[in-house]
mmCIF file of C-alpha atoms and ligand atoms in Angstrom:
data_model
loop_
_atom_site.group_PDB
_atom_site.id
_atom_site.type_symbol
_atom_site.label_atom_id
_atom_site.label_comp_id
_atom_site.label_asym_id
_atom_site.label_seq_id
_atom_site.Cartn_x
_atom_site.Cartn_y
_atom_site.Cartn_z
ATOM 1 C CA MET A 468 70.513 360.272 83.000
ATOM 2 C CA ASN A 469 67.076 358.722 83.413
ATOM 3 C CA LYS A 470 64.991 359.578 80.354
ATOM 4 C CA TYR A 471 61.791 358.078 81.740
ATOM 5 C CA GLU A 472 59.336 359.887 84.012
ATOM 6 C CA THR A 473 57.550 356.955 85.613
ATOM 7 C CA ILE A 474 60.261 354.299 85.598
ATOM 8 C CA LYS A 475 63.904 354.152 86.630
ATOM 9 C CA VAL A 476 66.296 351.772 84.923
ATOM 10 C CA HIS A 477 69.642 350.629 86.305
ATOM 11 C CA TYR A 478 72.058 348.794 84.049
ATOM 12 C CA ASP A 479 74.720 346.590 85.709
ATOM 13 C CA ASN A 480 72.890 346.972 89.002
ATOM 14 C CA PRO A 481 72.765 345.370 91.589
ATOM 15 C CA MET A 482 75.566 343.495 89.823
ATOM 16 C CA GLU A 483 77.182 343.350 86.414
ATOM 17 C CA LYS A 484 74.981 341.763 83.692
ATOM 18 C CA ALA A 485 71.780 342.549 85.613
ATOM 19 C CA ILE A 486 69.260 345.237 84.665
ATOM 20 C CA THR A 487 66.753 346.560 87.209
ATOM 21 C CA ILE A 488 63.535 348.372 86.360
ATOM 22 C CA VAL A 489 61.970 350.340 89.237
ATOM 23 C CA PHE A 490 58.365 351.537 88.881
ATOM 24 C CA SER A 491 58.433 355.025 90.279
ATOM 25 C CA ARG A 492 55.081 356.669 90.963
ATOM 26 C CA GLU A 493 55.362 356.248 94.688
ATOM 27 C CA LYS A 494 52.570 358.630 95.690
ATOM 28 C CA GLN A 495 50.111 356.518 93.673
ATOM 29 C CA LEU A 496 51.687 353.260 94.925
ATOM 30 C CA ASN A 497 53.281 352.914 91.458
ATOM 31 C CA ALA A 498 49.899 352.615 89.747
ATOM 32 C CA MET A 499 50.325 352.105 86.024
ATOM 33 C CA ASN A 500 49.111 355.051 83.937
ATOM 34 C CA SER A 501 49.274 355.314 80.151
ATOM 35 C CA LEU A 502 52.655 357.065 80.281
ATOM 36 C CA MET A 503 54.092 354.241 82.366
ATOM 37 C CA VAL A 504 52.767 351.639 79.919
ATOM 38 C CA LYS A 505 54.272 353.577 77.003
ATOM 39 C CA GLU A 506 57.598 354.005 78.787
ATOM 40 C CA LEU A 507 57.707 350.339 79.798
ATOM 41 C CA SER A 508 57.089 349.313 76.196
ATOM 42 C CA THR A 509 59.887 351.592 74.911
ATOM 43 C CA LEU A 510 62.214 350.415 77.660
ATOM 44 C CA ILE A 511 61.630 346.751 76.831
ATOM 45 C CA ASP A 512 62.591 347.518 73.202
ATOM 46 C CA GLU A 513 65.702 349.313 74.503
ATOM 47 C CA ILE A 514 66.609 346.300 76.660
ATOM 48 C CA ASP A 515 65.893 343.940 73.771
ATOM 49 C CA SER A 516 68.485 345.798 71.666
ATOM 50 C CA VAL A 517 71.254 345.256 74.281
ATOM 51 C CA LYS A 518 70.151 341.905 75.687
ATOM 52 C CA GLU A 519 73.282 340.035 74.536
ATOM 53 C CA LYS A 520 75.280 341.979 77.130
ATOM 54 C CA TYR A 521 72.970 341.007 79.999
ATOM 55 C CA ARG A 522 71.813 337.844 81.733
ATOM 56 C CA VAL A 523 68.809 338.831 83.832
ATOM 57 C CA LEU A 524 66.160 341.534 84.264
ATOM 58 C CA ILE A 525 64.610 342.466 87.620
ATOM 59 C CA LEU A 526 61.370 344.411 88.101
ATOM 60 C CA THR A 527 60.477 346.072 91.390
ATOM 61 C CA GLY A 528 58.500 348.947 92.897
ATOM 62 C CA GLY A 529 59.911 352.223 94.184
ATOM 63 C CA GLY A 530 59.293 352.988 97.865
ATOM 64 C CA GLU A 531 58.513 350.711 100.782
ATOM 65 C CA LYS A 532 54.856 349.864 100.205
ATOM 66 C CA SER A 533 54.142 348.757 96.701
ATOM 67 C CA PHE A 534 55.323 346.810 93.666
ATOM 68 C CA VAL A 535 52.552 348.136 91.381
ATOM 69 C CA ALA A 536 48.994 348.749 92.702
ATOM 70 C CA GLY A 537 47.354 348.139 89.309
ATOM 71 C CA ALA A 538 46.289 350.313 86.424
ATOM 72 C CA ASP A 539 45.726 353.972 87.348
ATOM 73 C CA ILE A 540 42.084 354.105 88.418
ATOM 74 C CA SER A 541 41.954 357.890 88.386
ATOM 75 C CA GLU A 542 43.017 357.989 84.737
ATOM 76 C CA MET A 543 40.818 355.036 83.715
ATOM 77 C CA SER A 544 37.733 356.541 85.367
ATOM 78 C CA ASN A 545 37.664 359.202 82.630
ATOM 79 C CA MET A 546 38.346 356.941 79.639
ATOM 80 C CA SER A 547 35.834 356.364 76.860
ATOM 81 C CA PRO A 548 35.556 352.754 75.605
ATOM 82 C CA ASN A 549 37.827 353.648 72.659
ATOM 83 C CA GLU A 550 40.436 355.246 74.901
ATOM 84 C CA ALA A 551 40.227 352.239 77.213
ATOM 85 C CA LYS A 552 40.800 349.898 74.274
ATOM 86 C CA LEU A 553 43.950 351.776 73.327
ATOM 87 C CA PHE A 554 45.252 351.837 76.902
ATOM 88 C CA LEU A 555 44.456 348.211 77.696
ATOM 89 C CA SER A 556 45.779 346.848 74.414
ATOM 90 C CA SER A 557 49.033 348.793 74.976
ATOM 91 C CA ALA A 558 49.271 347.244 78.453
ATOM 92 C CA GLN A 559 48.575 343.749 77.087
ATOM 93 C CA ASN A 560 51.213 344.243 74.366
ATOM 94 C CA ALA A 561 53.856 345.623 76.734
ATOM 95 C CA LEU A 562 53.421 342.606 79.022
ATOM 96 C CA LEU A 563 53.559 340.229 76.077
ATOM 97 C CA LYS A 564 56.849 341.819 74.987
ATOM 98 C CA LEU A 565 58.153 341.442 78.523
ATOM 99 C CA GLU A 566 57.104 337.804 78.634
ATOM 100 C CA LYS A 567 58.786 337.103 75.301
ATOM 101 C CA LEU A 568 62.035 338.920 76.141
ATOM 102 C CA ASP A 569 65.114 336.731 75.643
ATOM 103 C CA LEU A 570 66.249 337.130 79.235
ATOM 104 C CA PRO A 571 65.086 335.546 82.488
ATOM 105 C CA VAL A 572 62.870 338.110 84.247
ATOM 106 C CA ILE A 573 62.422 338.280 88.039
ATOM 107 C CA ALA A 574 59.589 340.148 89.766
ATOM 108 C CA LYS A 575 60.862 341.379 93.133
ATOM 109 C CA ILE A 576 57.522 341.997 94.834
ATOM 110 C CA ASN A 577 58.059 344.447 97.668
ATOM 111 C CA GLY A 578 54.424 345.232 98.556
ATOM 112 C CA PHE A 579 51.089 345.575 96.728
ATOM 113 C CA ALA A 580 50.883 343.641 93.454
ATOM 114 C CA LEU A 581 47.230 344.135 92.604
ATOM 115 C CA GLY A 582 45.345 344.181 89.308
ATOM 116 C CA GLY A 583 47.716 345.212 86.519
ATOM 117 C CA GLY A 584 50.572 344.975 89.069
ATOM 118 C CA PHE A 585 49.864 341.292 89.663
ATOM 119 C CA GLU A 586 49.453 340.823 85.905
ATOM 120 C CA LEU A 587 52.891 342.375 85.433
ATOM 121 C CA ALA A 588 54.358 339.935 87.966
ATOM 122 C CA LEU A 589 52.598 337.044 86.207
ATOM 123 C CA ALA A 590 54.320 338.017 82.941
ATOM 124 C CA CYS A 591 57.706 337.548 84.667
ATOM 125 C CA ASP A 592 59.472 334.182 84.886
ATOM 126 C CA ILE A 593 60.211 334.136 88.623
ATOM 127 C CA ARG A 594 58.419 335.878 91.505
ATOM 128 C CA ILE A 595 60.047 336.606 94.870
ATOM 129 C CA ALA A 596 57.878 338.357 97.438
ATOM 130 C CA SER A 597 58.387 339.953 100.794
ATOM 131 C CA GLN A 598 56.207 338.689 103.627
ATOM 132 C CA ASN A 599 54.142 341.917 103.550
ATOM 133 C CA ALA A 600 53.230 341.689 99.840
ATOM 134 C CA LEU A 601 49.562 341.491 98.917
ATOM 135 C CA LEU A 602 48.640 339.996 95.562
ATOM 136 C CA GLY A 603 45.464 339.553 93.569
ATOM 137 C CA LEU A 604 43.126 340.621 90.811
ATOM 138 C CA PRO A 605 40.478 342.828 92.493
ATOM 139 C CA GLU A 606 39.254 344.401 89.222
ATOM 140 C CA VAL A 607 35.619 343.312 89.644
ATOM 141 C CA THR A 608 35.380 345.578 92.710
ATOM 142 C CA LEU A 609 35.782 348.423 90.203
ATOM 143 C CA GLY A 610 33.445 347.156 87.486
ATOM 144 C CA ILE A 611 36.285 346.049 85.200
ATOM 145 C CA ILE A 612 38.066 342.725 84.580
ATOM 146 C CA PRO A 613 41.761 341.828 84.616
ATOM 147 C CA SER A 614 42.753 343.043 81.174
ATOM 148 C CA ALA A 615 46.515 342.876 80.876
ATOM 149 C CA GLY A 616 46.581 339.130 80.266
ATOM 150 C CA GLY A 617 45.688 338.145 83.844
ATOM 151 C CA THR A 618 42.709 335.968 82.953
ATOM 152 C CA GLN A 619 44.977 333.908 80.703
ATOM 153 C CA ARG A 620 48.217 333.791 82.696
ATOM 154 C CA LEU A 621 46.667 333.158 86.105
ATOM 155 C CA THR A 622 44.478 330.393 84.687
ATOM 156 C CA LYS A 623 47.513 328.746 83.180
ATOM 157 C CA LEU A 624 49.394 328.938 86.481
ATOM 158 C CA VAL A 625 46.778 327.775 88.969
ATOM 159 C CA GLY A 626 44.091 326.203 86.746
ATOM 160 C CA GLU A 627 40.564 327.317 85.894
ATOM 161 C CA SER A 628 38.996 326.426 89.227
ATOM 162 C CA ILE A 629 41.326 328.498 91.433
ATOM 163 C CA ALA A 630 41.580 331.340 88.877
ATOM 164 C CA LYS A 631 37.781 331.648 88.807
ATOM 165 C CA TYR A 632 37.579 331.589 92.593
ATOM 166 C CA TRP A 633 40.226 334.274 93.017
ATOM 167 C CA ILE A 634 39.053 336.560 90.185
ATOM 168 C CA LEU A 635 35.303 336.212 90.824
ATOM 169 C CA THR A 636 35.709 336.914 94.551
ATOM 170 C CA ALA A 637 38.367 339.648 94.091
ATOM 171 C CA LYS A 638 40.554 337.645 96.454
ATOM 172 C CA ARG A 639 43.651 339.278 97.890
ATOM 173 C CA LEU A 640 46.410 336.859 98.804
ATOM 174 C CA LYS A 641 49.189 337.241 101.290
ATOM 175 C CA ALA A 642 52.610 336.265 99.945
ATOM 176 C CA LYS A 643 52.639 332.942 101.843
ATOM 177 C CA GLU A 644 49.269 331.936 100.399
ATOM 178 C CA ALA A 645 50.437 332.760 96.867
ATOM 179 C CA TYR A 646 53.566 330.708 97.619
ATOM 180 C CA ASN A 647 51.428 327.726 98.632
ATOM 181 C CA PHE A 648 49.849 327.762 95.143
ATOM 182 C CA GLY A 649 53.227 328.088 93.380
ATOM 183 C CA VAL A 650 52.372 331.592 92.169
ATOM 184 C CA VAL A 651 55.250 333.049 94.170
ATOM 185 C CA HIS A 652 58.490 331.076 94.238
ATOM 186 C CA GLU A 653 60.144 332.468 97.375
ATOM 187 C CA VAL A 654 58.920 334.507 100.340
ATOM 188 C CA CYS A 655 61.136 336.318 102.820
ATOM 189 C CA GLU A 656 61.126 339.063 105.446
ATOM 190 C CA PRO A 657 61.025 342.536 103.840
ATOM 191 C CA GLN A 658 64.548 343.308 105.075
ATOM 192 C CA ASP A 659 65.871 340.139 103.382
ATOM 193 C CA LEU A 660 64.324 340.749 99.956
ATOM 194 C CA ASP A 661 67.483 342.316 98.461
ATOM 195 C CA GLU A 662 69.662 339.469 99.715
ATOM 196 C CA TYR A 663 67.278 336.768 98.420
ATOM 197 C CA THR A 664 66.996 338.434 95.040
ATOM 198 C CA ASN A 665 70.731 339.021 94.738
ATOM 199 C CA LYS A 666 71.485 335.358 95.456
ATOM 200 C CA LEU A 667 69.088 334.345 92.707
ATOM 201 C CA ILE A 668 70.575 336.875 90.267
ATOM 202 C CA GLU A 669 74.054 335.556 91.034
ATOM 203 C CA LYS A 670 72.889 332.000 90.398
ATOM 204 C CA ILE A 671 71.224 332.867 87.079
ATOM 205 C CA ILE A 672 74.234 334.879 85.877
ATOM 206 C CA GLY A 673 76.373 331.756 86.374
ATOM 207 C CA LEU A 674 74.130 329.562 84.190
ATOM 208 C CA ALA A 675 74.391 329.013 80.416
ATOM 209 C CA PRO A 676 72.591 332.018 78.869
ATOM 210 C CA ILE A 677 71.630 330.441 75.537
ATOM 211 C CA ALA A 678 70.225 327.367 77.273
ATOM 212 C CA LEU A 679 68.272 329.562 79.719
ATOM 213 C CA VAL A 680 66.562 331.466 76.934
ATOM 214 C CA LYS A 681 65.883 328.313 74.907
ATOM 215 C CA ALA A 682 64.395 326.651 78.005
ATOM 216 C CA LYS A 683 62.195 329.701 78.658
ATOM 217 C CA LYS A 684 60.955 329.717 75.064
ATOM 218 C CA SER A 685 60.226 325.980 75.106
ATOM 219 C CA ILE A 686 58.251 326.194 78.353
ATOM 220 C CA GLN A 687 56.152 329.062 76.954
ATOM 221 C CA SER A 688 55.729 327.731 73.416
ATOM 222 C CA THR A 689 52.318 326.052 73.561
ATOM 223 C CA PHE A 690 50.915 328.763 75.846
ATOM 224 C CA TRP A 691 51.568 331.488 73.251
ATOM 225 C CA LYS A 692 50.129 329.381 70.466
ATOM 226 C CA ASN A 693 46.967 328.713 72.456
ATOM 227 C CA THR A 694 46.275 332.085 74.068
ATOM 228 C CA ILE A 695 46.105 334.571 71.170
ATOM 229 C CA LEU A 696 42.307 334.300 71.078
ATOM 230 C CA GLY A 697 42.122 334.481 74.864
ATOM 231 C CA TYR A 698 43.891 337.857 74.907
ATOM 232 C CA GLU A 699 41.560 339.220 72.229
ATOM 233 C CA ASP A 700 38.487 338.077 74.147
ATOM 234 C CA GLU A 701 39.841 339.494 77.390
ATOM 235 C CA LEU A 702 40.410 342.885 75.748
ATOM 236 C CA ASN A 703 36.956 342.995 74.144
ATOM 237 C CA ASN A 704 35.262 341.975 77.399
ATOM 238 C CA ALA A 705 37.211 344.638 79.306
ATOM 239 C CA VAL A 706 36.244 347.332 76.794
ATOM 240 C CA ASP A 707 32.564 346.258 77.097
ATOM 241 C CA CYS A 708 32.820 347.053 80.822
ATOM 242 C CA PHE A 709 33.661 350.669 79.909
ATOM 243 C CA GLU A 710 30.135 350.947 78.442
ATOM 244 C CA SER A 711 28.622 350.202 81.864
ATOM 245 C CA ASP A 712 27.450 352.562 84.597
ATOM 246 C CA ASP A 713 28.793 350.065 87.096
ATOM 247 C CA LEU A 714 32.386 350.713 85.975
ATOM 248 C CA ARG A 715 31.930 354.471 86.411
ATOM 249 C CA GLU A 716 30.415 353.850 89.853
ATOM 250 C CA GLY A 717 33.129 351.353 90.879
ATOM 251 C CA MET A 718 36.004 353.662 89.981
ATOM 252 C CA LYS A 719 34.271 356.757 91.417
ATOM 253 C CA ALA A 720 33.660 354.878 94.668
ATOM 254 C CA PHE A 721 37.349 353.911 94.921
ATOM 255 C CA LEU A 722 38.437 357.510 94.375
ATOM 256 C CA GLU A 723 35.867 358.771 96.899
ATOM 257 C CA LYS A 724 37.014 356.065 99.351
ATOM 258 C CA ARG A 725 33.564 354.517 99.764
ATOM 259 C CA ARG A 726 31.832 351.216 98.986
ATOM 260 C CA ALA A 727 30.462 350.932 95.428
ATOM 261 C CA ASN A 728 26.758 350.501 94.801
ATOM 262 C CA PHE A 729 26.433 348.346 91.665
ATOM 263 C CA GLU A 730 23.096 348.270 89.803
ATOM 264 C CA ASN A 731 23.813 345.780 87.024
ATOM 265 C CA LYS A 732 23.655 348.327 84.236
HETATM 266 N N1 CAA B 607 45.210 353.835 90.709
HETATM 267 C C1 CAA B 607 45.283 355.123 91.062
HETATM 268 N N2 CAA B 607 45.610 355.521 92.327
HETATM 269 C C2 CAA B 607 45.884 354.546 93.223
HETATM 270 C C3 CAA B 607 45.816 353.187 92.912
HETATM 271 C C4 CAA B 607 45.470 352.832 91.570
HETATM 272 N N3 CAA B 607 45.413 351.565 91.156
HETATM 273 N N4 CAA B 607 46.111 352.469 94.010
HETATM 274 C C5 CAA B 607 46.369 353.362 94.987
HETATM 275 N N5 CAA B 607 46.232 354.617 94.510
HETATM 276 C C6 CAA B 607 46.391 355.896 95.234
HETATM 277 C C7 CAA B 607 45.218 356.120 96.163
HETATM 278 O O1 CAA B 607 44.122 356.712 95.466
HETATM 279 C C8 CAA B 607 45.835 357.062 97.177
HETATM 280 O O2 CAA B 607 45.861 358.354 96.618
HETATM 281 P P1 CAA B 607 45.555 359.639 97.583
HETATM 282 O O3 CAA B 607 46.692 359.650 98.557
HETATM 283 O O4 CAA B 607 45.590 360.796 96.611
HETATM 284 O O5 CAA B 607 44.218 359.400 98.215
HETATM 285 C C9 CAA B 607 47.290 356.580 97.263
HETATM 286 O O6 CAA B 607 47.532 355.798 96.093
HETATM 287 C C10 CAA B 607 47.522 355.682 98.450
HETATM 288 O O7 CAA B 607 46.538 354.658 98.421
HETATM 289 P P2 CAA B 607 45.608 354.294 99.662
HETATM 290 O O8 CAA B 607 45.370 355.501 100.498
HETATM 291 O O9 CAA B 607 44.417 353.570 99.148
HETATM 292 O O10 CAA B 607 46.596 353.304 100.460
HETATM 293 P P3 CAA B 607 46.192 352.071 101.378
HETATM 294 O O11 CAA B 607 47.478 351.590 101.969
HETATM 295 O O12 CAA B 607 45.071 352.417 102.276
HETATM 296 O O13 CAA B 607 45.643 350.947 100.354
HETATM 297 C C11 CAA B 607 45.700 349.597 98.371
HETATM 298 C C12 CAA B 607 46.505 350.412 99.399
HETATM 299 C C13 CAA B 607 45.098 348.356 99.050
HETATM 300 C C14 CAA B 607 46.696 349.156 97.298
HETATM 301 C C15 CAA B 607 44.579 350.462 97.763
HETATM 302 O O14 CAA B 607 45.139 351.690 97.346
HETATM 303 C C16 CAA B 607 43.908 349.832 96.580
HETATM 304 O O15 CAA B 607 43.040 348.999 96.755
HETATM 305 N N6 CAA B 607 44.296 350.243 95.350
HETATM 306 C C17 CAA B 607 43.646 349.785 94.138
HETATM 307 C C18 CAA B 607 44.072 348.377 93.787
HETATM 308 C C19 CAA B 607 43.310 347.910 92.576
HETATM 309 O O16 CAA B 607 42.103 347.751 92.605
HETATM 310 N N7 CAA B 607 44.020 347.674 91.454
HETATM 311 C C20 CAA B 607 43.417 347.260 90.220
HETATM 312 C C21 CAA B 607 43.236 348.421 89.295
HETATM 313 S S1 CAA B 607 42.338 348.008 87.816
HETATM 314 C C22 CAA B 607 43.465 347.266 86.807
HETATM 315 O O17 CAA B 607 44.589 347.056 87.174
HETATM 316 C C23 CAA B 607 42.955 346.924 85.435
HETATM 317 C C24 CAA B 607 43.835 346.038 84.658
HETATM 318 O O18 CAA B 607 43.731 344.850 84.711
HETATM 319 C C25 CAA B 607 44.823 346.573 83.729
#
């Protein structure tokens, strides 16, 4: 029985020794609300306690359209700065736990991976996307900043110059473009995404599990040591945005399906 409301988890699926997490708020394009963050955090602990039995974790979105379309704007639009701090630090921590999990983690990106959804994918080890996926960090269109580790992880992946360009212009990337920058490792037709992912799972399951985890840890080692302060700064800067009228306007405009009118206050 699935004990989570916003997430489905499948053990030994699509094959033995593989776990699949499916984000399941399809009507909201799997947008991440506080319950989803809490459930993801609990689920990662649950997976951590049985990880010896498994070889790989896969994350994907429920439905045809979306991986995860970011943090839930409707919920965030009503948050005080203190509530936002709690929510965003929980999201940062859940993604850190995911990144540190002793299993290779694959993001199977089957549609929108925007904002917190892209940040989630960036916390995974391998990203496979369908041709119709759209990726990016459009937070500044809402008066907020990427605040689930995106400013740190994207910068590490593509370098400061490209990260600034993408984040400061709210750039949305098609899967092929993200592939060209090494952000996505494989791109395929939507109907081939299962097959591509399954081949990769099969390959990883056949490799030496201890060596895989040790390799993952070694690759990440200096990044963790150097980014603690970066995460703190990102969180504080994000919470500052919740003091601004522009954030209220940006989120209200999204919900009212109109262009935001920012006044720099
Ligand atoms: N939060 C809450 N609801 C969302 C959502 C989100 N992030 N993304 C989509 N939805 C909802 C829409 O409001 C809409 O609801 P209604 O049917 O009730 O109107 C429903 O999902 C379908 O969305 P659209 O009608 O907009 O679908 P579309 O195909 O026209 O557009 C989209 C899809 C391009 C993904 C568009 O929905 C969109 O731009 N979403 C927001 C993406 C975004 O800005 N994400 C960043 C959020 S901030 C963040 O993530 C902070 C952080 O770092 C932690």
